[in-house]
Each structure stands twice: as structure tokens, then as C-alpha cells.
PDB file of C-alpha atoms in Angstrom:
ATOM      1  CA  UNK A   7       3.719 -22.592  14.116  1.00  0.00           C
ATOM      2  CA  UNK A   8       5.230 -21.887  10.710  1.00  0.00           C
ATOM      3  CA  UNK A   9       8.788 -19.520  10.710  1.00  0.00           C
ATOM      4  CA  UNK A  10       9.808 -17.764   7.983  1.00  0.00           C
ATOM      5  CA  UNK A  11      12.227 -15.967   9.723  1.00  0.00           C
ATOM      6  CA  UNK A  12      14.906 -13.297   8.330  1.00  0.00           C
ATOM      7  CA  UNK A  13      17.662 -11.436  10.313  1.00  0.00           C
ATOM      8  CA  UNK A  14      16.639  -8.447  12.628  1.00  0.00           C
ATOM      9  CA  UNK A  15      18.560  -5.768  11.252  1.00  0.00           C
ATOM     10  CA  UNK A  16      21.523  -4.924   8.841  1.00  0.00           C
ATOM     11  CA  UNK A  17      23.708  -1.375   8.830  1.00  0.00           C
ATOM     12  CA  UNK A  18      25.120  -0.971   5.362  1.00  0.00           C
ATOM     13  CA  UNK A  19      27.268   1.865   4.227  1.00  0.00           C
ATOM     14  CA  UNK A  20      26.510   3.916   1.043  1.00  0.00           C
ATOM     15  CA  UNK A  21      27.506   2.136  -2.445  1.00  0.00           C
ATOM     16  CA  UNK A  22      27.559  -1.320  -1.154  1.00  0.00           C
ATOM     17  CA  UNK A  23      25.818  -4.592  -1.552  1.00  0.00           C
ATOM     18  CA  UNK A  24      23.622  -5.867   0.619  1.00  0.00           C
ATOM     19  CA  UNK A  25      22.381  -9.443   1.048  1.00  0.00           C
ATOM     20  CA  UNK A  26      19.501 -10.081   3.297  1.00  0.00           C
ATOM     21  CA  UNK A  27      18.878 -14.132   3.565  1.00  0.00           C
ATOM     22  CA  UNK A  28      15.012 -15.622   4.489  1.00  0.00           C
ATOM     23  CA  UNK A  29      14.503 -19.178   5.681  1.00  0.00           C
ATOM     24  CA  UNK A  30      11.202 -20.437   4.614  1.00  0.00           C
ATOM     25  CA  UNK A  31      11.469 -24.119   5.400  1.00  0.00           C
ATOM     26  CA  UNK A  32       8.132 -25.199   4.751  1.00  0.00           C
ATOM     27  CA  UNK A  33       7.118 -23.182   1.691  1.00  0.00           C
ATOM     28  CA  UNK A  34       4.740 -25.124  -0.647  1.00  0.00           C
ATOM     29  CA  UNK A  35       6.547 -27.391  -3.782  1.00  0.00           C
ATOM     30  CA  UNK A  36       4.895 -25.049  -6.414  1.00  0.00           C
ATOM     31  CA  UNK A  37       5.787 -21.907  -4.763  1.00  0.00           C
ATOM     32  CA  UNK A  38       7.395 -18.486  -5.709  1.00  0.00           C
ATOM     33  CA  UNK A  39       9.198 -16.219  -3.227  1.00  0.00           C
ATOM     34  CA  UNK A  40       8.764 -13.023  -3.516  1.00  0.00           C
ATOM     35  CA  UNK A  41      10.117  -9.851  -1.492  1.00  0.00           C
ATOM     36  CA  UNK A  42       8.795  -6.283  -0.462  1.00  0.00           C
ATOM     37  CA  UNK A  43      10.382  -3.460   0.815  1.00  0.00           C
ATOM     38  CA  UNK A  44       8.619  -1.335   3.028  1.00  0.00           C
ATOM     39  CA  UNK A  45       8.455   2.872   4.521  1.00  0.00           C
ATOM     40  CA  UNK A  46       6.764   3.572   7.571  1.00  0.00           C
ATOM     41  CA  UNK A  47       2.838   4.306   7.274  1.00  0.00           C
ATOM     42  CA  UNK A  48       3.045   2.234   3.469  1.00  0.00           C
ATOM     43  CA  UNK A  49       1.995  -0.465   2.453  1.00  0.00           C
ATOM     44  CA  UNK A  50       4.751  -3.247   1.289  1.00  0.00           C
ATOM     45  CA  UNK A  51       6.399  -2.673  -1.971  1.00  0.00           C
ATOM     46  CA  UNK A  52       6.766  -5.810  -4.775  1.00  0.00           C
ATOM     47  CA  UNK A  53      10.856  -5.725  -5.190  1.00  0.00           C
ATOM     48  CA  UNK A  54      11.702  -9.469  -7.007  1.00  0.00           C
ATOM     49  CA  UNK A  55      10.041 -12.374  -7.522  1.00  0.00           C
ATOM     50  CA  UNK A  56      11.869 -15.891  -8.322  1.00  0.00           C
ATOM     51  CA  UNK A  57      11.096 -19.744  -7.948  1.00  0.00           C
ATOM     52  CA  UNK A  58      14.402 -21.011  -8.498  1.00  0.00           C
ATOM     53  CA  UNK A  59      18.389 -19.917  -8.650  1.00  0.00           C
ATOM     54  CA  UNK A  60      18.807 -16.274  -9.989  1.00  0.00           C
ATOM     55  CA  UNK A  61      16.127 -13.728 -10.750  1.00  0.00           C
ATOM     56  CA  UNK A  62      17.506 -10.098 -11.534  1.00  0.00           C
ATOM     57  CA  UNK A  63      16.030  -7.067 -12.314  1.00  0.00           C
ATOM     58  CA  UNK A  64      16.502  -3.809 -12.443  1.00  0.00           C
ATOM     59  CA  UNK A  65      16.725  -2.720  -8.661  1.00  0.00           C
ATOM     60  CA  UNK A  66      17.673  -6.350  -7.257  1.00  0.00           C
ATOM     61  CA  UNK A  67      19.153 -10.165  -7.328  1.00  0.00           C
ATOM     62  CA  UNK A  68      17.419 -13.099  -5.830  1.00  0.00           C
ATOM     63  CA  UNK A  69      19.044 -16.267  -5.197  1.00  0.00           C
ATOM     64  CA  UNK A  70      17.168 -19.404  -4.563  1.00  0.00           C
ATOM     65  CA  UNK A  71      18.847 -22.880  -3.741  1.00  0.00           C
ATOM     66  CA  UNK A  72      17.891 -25.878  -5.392  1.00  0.00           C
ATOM     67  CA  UNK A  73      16.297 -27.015  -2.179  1.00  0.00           C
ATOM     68  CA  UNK A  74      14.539 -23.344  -1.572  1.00  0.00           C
ATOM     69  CA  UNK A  75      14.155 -23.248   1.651  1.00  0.00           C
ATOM     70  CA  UNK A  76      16.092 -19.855   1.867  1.00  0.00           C
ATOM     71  CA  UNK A  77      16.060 -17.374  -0.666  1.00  0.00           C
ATOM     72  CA  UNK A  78      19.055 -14.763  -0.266  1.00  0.00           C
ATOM     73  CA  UNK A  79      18.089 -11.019  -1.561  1.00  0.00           C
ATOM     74  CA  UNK A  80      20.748  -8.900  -2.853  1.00  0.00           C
ATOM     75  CA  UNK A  81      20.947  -4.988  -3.331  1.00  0.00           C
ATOM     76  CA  UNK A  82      23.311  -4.039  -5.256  1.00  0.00           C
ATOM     77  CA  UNK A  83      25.243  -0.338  -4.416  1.00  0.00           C
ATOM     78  CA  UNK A  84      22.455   0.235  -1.418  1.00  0.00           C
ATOM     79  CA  UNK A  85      21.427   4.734  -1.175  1.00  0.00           C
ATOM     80  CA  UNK A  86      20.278   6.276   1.704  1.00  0.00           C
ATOM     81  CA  UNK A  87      16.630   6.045   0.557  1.00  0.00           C
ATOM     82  CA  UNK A  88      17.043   2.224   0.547  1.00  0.00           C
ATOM     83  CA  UNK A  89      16.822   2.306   4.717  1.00  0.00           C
ATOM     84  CA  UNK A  90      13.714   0.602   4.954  1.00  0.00           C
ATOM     85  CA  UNK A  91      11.997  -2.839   6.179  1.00  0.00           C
ATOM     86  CA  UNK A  92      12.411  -5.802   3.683  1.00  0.00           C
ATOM     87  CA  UNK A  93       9.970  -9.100   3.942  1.00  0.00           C
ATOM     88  CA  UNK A  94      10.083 -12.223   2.023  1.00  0.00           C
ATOM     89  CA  UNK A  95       6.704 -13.746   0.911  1.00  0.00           C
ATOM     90  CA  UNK A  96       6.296 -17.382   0.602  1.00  0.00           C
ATOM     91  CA  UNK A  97       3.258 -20.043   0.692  1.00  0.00           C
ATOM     92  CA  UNK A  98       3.526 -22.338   3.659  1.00  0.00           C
ATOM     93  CA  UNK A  99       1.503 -25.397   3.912  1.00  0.00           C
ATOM     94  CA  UNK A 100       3.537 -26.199   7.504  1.00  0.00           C
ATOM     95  CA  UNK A 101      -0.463 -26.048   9.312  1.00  0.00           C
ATOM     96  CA  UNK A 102      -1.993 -28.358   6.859  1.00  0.00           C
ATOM     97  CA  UNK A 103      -3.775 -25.573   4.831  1.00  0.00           C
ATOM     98  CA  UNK A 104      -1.729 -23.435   2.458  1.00  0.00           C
ATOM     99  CA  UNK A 105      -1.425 -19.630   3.338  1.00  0.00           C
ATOM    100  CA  UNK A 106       0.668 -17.169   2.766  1.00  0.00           C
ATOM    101  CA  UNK A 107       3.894 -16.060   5.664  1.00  0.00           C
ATOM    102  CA  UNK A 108       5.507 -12.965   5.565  1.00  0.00           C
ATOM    103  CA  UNK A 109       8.604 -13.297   6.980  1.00  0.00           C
ATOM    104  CA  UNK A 110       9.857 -11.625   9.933  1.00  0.00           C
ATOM    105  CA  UNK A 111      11.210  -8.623   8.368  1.00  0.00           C
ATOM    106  CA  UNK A 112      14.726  -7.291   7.939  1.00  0.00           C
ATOM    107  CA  UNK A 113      15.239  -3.115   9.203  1.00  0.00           C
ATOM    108  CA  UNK A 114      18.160  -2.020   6.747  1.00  0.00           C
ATOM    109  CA  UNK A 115      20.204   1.306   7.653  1.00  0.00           C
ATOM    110  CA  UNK A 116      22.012   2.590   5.081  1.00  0.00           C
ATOM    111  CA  UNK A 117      24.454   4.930   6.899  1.00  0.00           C
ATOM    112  CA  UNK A 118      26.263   7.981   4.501  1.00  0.00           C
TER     113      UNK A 118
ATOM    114  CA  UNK B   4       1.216   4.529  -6.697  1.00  0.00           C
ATOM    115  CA  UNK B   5      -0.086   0.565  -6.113  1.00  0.00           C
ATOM    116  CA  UNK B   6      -3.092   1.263  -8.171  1.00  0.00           C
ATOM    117  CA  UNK B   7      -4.769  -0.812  -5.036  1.00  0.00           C
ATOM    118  CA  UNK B   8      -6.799   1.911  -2.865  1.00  0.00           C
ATOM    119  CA  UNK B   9      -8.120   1.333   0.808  1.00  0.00           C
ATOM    120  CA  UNK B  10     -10.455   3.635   2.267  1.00  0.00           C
ATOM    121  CA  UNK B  11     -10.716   4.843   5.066  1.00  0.00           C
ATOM    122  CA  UNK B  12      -7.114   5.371   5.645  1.00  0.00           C
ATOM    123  CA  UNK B  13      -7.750   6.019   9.141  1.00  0.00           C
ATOM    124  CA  UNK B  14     -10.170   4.322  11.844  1.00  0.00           C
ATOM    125  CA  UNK B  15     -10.856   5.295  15.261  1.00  0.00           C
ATOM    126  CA  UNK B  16     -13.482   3.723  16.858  1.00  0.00           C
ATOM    127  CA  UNK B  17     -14.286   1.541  20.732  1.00  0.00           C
ATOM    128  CA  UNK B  18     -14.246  -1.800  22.162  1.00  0.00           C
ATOM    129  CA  UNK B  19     -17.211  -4.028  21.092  1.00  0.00           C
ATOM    130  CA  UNK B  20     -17.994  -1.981  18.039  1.00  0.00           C
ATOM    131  CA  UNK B  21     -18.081  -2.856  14.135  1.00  0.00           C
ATOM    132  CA  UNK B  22     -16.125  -1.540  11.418  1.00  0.00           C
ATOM    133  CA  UNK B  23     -15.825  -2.162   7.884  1.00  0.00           C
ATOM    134  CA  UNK B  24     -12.528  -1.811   5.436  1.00  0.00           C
ATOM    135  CA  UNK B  25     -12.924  -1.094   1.684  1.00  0.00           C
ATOM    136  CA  UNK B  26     -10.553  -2.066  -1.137  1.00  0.00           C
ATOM    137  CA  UNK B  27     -10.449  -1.583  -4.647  1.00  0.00           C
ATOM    138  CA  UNK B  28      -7.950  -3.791  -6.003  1.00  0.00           C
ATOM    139  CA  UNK B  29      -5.905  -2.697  -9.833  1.00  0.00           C
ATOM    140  CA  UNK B  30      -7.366  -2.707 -12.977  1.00  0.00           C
ATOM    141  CA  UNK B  31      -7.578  -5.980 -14.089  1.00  0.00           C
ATOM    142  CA  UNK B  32      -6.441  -8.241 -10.954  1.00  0.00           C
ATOM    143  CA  UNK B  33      -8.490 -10.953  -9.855  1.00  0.00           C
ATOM    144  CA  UNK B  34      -7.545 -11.404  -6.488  1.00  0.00           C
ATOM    145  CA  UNK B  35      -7.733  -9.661  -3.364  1.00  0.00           C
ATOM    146  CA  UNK B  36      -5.834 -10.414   0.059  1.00  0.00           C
ATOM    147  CA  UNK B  37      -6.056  -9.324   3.585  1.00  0.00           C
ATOM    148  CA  UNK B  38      -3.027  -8.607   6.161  1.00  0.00           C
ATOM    149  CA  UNK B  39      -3.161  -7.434   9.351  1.00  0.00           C
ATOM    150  CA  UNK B  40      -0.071  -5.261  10.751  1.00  0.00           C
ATOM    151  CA  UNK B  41       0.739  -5.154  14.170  1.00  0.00           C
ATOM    152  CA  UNK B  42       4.145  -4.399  15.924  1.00  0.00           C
ATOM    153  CA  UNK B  43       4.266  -7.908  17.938  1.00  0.00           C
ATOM    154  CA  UNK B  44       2.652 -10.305  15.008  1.00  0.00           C
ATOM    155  CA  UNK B  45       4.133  -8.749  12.081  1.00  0.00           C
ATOM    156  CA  UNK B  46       2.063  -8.825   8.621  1.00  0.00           C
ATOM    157  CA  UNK B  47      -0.123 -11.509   9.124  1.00  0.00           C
ATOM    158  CA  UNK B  48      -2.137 -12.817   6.142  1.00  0.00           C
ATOM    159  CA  UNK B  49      -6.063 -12.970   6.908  1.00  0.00           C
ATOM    160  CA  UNK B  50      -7.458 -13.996   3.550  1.00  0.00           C
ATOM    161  CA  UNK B  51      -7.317 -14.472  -0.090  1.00  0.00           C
ATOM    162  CA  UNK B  52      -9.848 -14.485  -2.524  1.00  0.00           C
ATOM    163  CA  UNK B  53     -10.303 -15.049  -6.526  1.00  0.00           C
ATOM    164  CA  UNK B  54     -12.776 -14.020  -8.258  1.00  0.00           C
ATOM    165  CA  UNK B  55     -15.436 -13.702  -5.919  1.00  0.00           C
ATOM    166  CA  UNK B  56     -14.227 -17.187  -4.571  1.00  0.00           C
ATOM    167  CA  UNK B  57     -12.624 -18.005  -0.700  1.00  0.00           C
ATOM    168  CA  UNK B  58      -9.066 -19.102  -1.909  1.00  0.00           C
ATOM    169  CA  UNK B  59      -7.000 -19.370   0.677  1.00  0.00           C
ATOM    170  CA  UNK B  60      -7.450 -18.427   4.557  1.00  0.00           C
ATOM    171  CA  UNK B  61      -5.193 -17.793   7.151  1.00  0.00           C
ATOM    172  CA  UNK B  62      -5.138 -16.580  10.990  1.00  0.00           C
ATOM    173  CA  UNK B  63      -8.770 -14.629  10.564  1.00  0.00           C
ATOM    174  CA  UNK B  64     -10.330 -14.245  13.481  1.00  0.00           C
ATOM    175  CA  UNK B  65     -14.349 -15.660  13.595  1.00  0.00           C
ATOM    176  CA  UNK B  66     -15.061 -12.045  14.693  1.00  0.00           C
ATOM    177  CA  UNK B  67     -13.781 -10.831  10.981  1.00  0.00           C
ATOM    178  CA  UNK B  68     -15.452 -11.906   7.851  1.00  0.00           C
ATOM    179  CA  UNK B  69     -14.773 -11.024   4.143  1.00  0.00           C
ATOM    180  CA  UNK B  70     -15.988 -10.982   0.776  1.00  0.00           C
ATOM    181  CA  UNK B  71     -15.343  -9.827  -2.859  1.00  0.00           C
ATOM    182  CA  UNK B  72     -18.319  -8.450  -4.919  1.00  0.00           C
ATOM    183  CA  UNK B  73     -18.903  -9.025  -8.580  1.00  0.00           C
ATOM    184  CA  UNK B  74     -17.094  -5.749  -9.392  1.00  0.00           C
ATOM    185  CA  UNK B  75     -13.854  -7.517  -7.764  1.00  0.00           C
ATOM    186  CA  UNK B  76     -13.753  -4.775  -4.725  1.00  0.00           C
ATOM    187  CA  UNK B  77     -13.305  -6.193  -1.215  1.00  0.00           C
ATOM    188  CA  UNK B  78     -14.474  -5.438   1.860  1.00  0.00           C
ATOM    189  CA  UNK B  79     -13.335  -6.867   5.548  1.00  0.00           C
ATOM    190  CA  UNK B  80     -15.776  -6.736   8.294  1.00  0.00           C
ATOM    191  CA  UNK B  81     -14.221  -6.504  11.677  1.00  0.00           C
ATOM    192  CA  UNK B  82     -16.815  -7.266  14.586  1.00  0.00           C
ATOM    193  CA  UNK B  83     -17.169  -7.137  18.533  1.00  0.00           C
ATOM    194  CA  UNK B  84     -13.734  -4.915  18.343  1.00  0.00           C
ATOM    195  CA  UNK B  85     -11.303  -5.828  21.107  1.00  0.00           C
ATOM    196  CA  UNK B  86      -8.074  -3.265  21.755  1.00  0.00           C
ATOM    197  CA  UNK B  87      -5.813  -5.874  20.937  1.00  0.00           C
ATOM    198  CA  UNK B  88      -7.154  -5.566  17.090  1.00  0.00           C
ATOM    199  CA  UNK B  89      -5.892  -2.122  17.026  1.00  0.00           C
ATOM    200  CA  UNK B  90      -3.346  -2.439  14.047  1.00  0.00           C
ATOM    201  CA  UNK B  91      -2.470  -1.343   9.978  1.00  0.00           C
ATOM    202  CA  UNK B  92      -4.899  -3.338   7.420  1.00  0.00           C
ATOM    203  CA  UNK B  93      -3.542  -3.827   4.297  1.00  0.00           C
ATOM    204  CA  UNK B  94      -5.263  -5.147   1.363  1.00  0.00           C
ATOM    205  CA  UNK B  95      -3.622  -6.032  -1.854  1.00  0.00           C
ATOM    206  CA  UNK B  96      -4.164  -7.999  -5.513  1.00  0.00           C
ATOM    207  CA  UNK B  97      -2.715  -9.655  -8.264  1.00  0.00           C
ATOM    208  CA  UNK B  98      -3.536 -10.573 -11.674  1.00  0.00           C
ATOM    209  CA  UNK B  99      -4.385 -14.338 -10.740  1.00  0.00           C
ATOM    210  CA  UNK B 100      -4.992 -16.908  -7.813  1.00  0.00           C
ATOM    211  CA  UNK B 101      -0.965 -18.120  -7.677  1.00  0.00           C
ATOM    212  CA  UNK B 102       2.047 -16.366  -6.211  1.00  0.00           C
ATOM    213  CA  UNK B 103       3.759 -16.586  -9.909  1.00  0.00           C
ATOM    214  CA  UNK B 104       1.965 -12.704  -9.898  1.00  0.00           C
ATOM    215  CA  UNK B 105       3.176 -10.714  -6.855  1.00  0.00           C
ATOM    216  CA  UNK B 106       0.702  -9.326  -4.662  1.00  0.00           C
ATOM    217  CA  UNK B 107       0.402  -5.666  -4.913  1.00  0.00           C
ATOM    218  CA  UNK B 108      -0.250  -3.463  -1.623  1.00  0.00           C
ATOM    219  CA  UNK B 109      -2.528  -0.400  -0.717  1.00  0.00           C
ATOM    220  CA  UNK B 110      -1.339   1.525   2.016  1.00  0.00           C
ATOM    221  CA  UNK B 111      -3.529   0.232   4.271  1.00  0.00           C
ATOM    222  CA  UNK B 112      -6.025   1.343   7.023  1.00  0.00           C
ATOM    223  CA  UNK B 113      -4.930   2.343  10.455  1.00  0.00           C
ATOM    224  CA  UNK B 114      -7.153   0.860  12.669  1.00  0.00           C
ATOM    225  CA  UNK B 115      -7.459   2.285  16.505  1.00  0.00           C
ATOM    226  CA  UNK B 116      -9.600   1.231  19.414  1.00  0.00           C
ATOM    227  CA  UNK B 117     -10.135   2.786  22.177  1.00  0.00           C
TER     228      UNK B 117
END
């Protein structure tokens, strides 16, 4: 069965960066990666989106090798109200059939 | 605010019964998707579709079913309810059928059996 699988859980301090890294080994050739965050009792949250090597916007970075199969997020200067879940998103076509595999979701704590 | 609403946003119903999720997807986007949220499988995609069209499937259940009507709303049919489908439904949508436009979430139905 297709892994897309990220790191358990981080602790991260107040007003610093935070990279959270997803390997997706089998995502499909014309793929994008994309990445939530998400609160309890909400629904995931779109955060970046990127195909290949830097995407930034105004509340993240994404990194994407030139083989892309890991995509690193970054945060940069992580708050308190950034403690949350993050997921990747990619399409995997590891079963034959292309669908879509969340990844296995990384619980950030930002501590004060 | 998503713009994607899911009604209801709470479920509560027994083993062997039916139930049926509703979802409005944003202004303008074409295509809805299912997930199913549960604490030991994670967000698990169910189904896409585009248009009214099946566009991509993935670990639905032959007890579930789906479709999108011609005013682009969705609804999932869950059937013959077992305990183990207790779990958070999300639906979401984007603009078009391919993941160059992110997937936008509801915030999903909670789905309890008893």
C-alpha cells in the first residue's frame, strides 16, 4: 500500500523556522504537492502548493527536489497559533489507479 | 471561511442504518472530493468528481456511493452502517479536475454510530 509518510511530531519554540519534510515516493509524473494545515474539529486548510524547487508565499516555503519524491515545508518565525496538524497532498498512482494520499500528518507544538 | 459547506455537521445514527452527507462546493469550482477522517486511517480520499463526471476513486467502500448533480452539489450515501465507519467526512472542491488548483475543505460531518 502507498506511503506518503511525514514525521510524527515537531516542538518548535516561538520565532523560529520550522521545516516539516513528506516522502511521497510514488506521486504521479504530472503531479503538484500541496500542503494543509489543520485545528481540531476543521476541516484541512490549503497552505502552499508547488510542482517543482521553490514555491513561496506569504505564510510559507516549499521545496521540491528535482526528483520530487519529498517535498520539505518551511514556516518561517512559527506563533503559538501555528500548533496545529500539517499534511502533504500528492497523487499516487503506486495501486495502478491514480488517487489522491494524504500524508501521515505532522502535530507541530509551538512552545512560548 | 472555505466557501465549501457540509451539512449536517453532526450525525448520530445505528448499525445497519443509512445516512446521507450534503456538500455544496465554492462558487465556481468544478470538482468535488470525498475524505474520510478517522484516528487510525488518517484522511483517506473516497472520491473525486468533475463536473458531474466519476474522476478519480479511491478506498470507497461498495456500501458508500456518490454523485454530483447538475447544480455541482454532492452528496455521499453511506449504507448498511457498521461502527467502524464512525469518523469526520470531509468534502472539498477546486476550480478544475487537476491538483494544479488545491482542493478546498468544509469542515466536515461528524459521523457516529452507535
Amino acid at each position: 500500500l502507498a506511503k506518503t509518510t511525514q514525521p510524527i511530531s515537531m516542538d518548535s519554540y516561538e520565532g523560529q523556522e520550522v521545516n516539516i519534510t513528506c516522502s511521497h515516493n510514488n506521486i504521479a509524473t504530472n503531479d503538484y504537492i500541496t500542503w494543509y494545515q489543520q485545528f481540531p474539529s476543521q476541516g484541512p486548510r490549503f497552505i502552499i502548493q508547488g510542482y517543482k524547487t521553490k514555491v513561496t508565499n506569504e505564510v510559507a516555503s516549499l521545496f521540491i527536489p528535482a526528483d520530487r519524491k519529498s517535498s520539505t515545508l518551511s514556516l518561517p518565525r512559527v506563533s503559538l497559533s501555528d500548533t496545529a496538524v500539517y499534511y502533504c497532498l500528492v497523487g499516487d498512482i503506486a495501486s495502478g489507479t491514480y488517487k489522491y494520499i494524504f500524508g501521515t500528518g505532522t502535530r507541530l507544538k509551538v512552545l512560548a | 471561511d472555505s466557501g465549501v459547506t457540509q451539512t449536517p455537521k453532526h450525525l448520530i445514527t445505528a448499525t445497519g442504518q443509512r445516512v446521507t452527507l450534503r456538500c455544496s462546493p465554492r462558487s465556481g469550482d468544478l470538482s468535488v472530493y470525498w475524505y474520510q477522517q478517522s484516528l487510525d486511517q488518517g484522511l483517506q480520499f473516497l472520491i473525486q468528481y468533475y463536473n458531474g463526471e466519476e474522476r478519480a476513486k479511491g478506498n470507497i467502500l461498495e456500501r458508500f456511493s456518490a454523485q454530483q448533480f447538475p447544480d455541482l452539489h454532492s452528496e455521499l450515501n453511506l449504507s448498511s452502517l457498521e461502527l467502524g465507519d464512525s469518523a469526520l467526512y470531509f468534502c472539498a472542491s477546486s476550480r478544475g479536475q487537476y491538483s494544479n488548483q488545491p482542493q478546498h475543505f468544509g469542515d466536515g460531518t461528524r459521523l457516529s454510530i452507535l
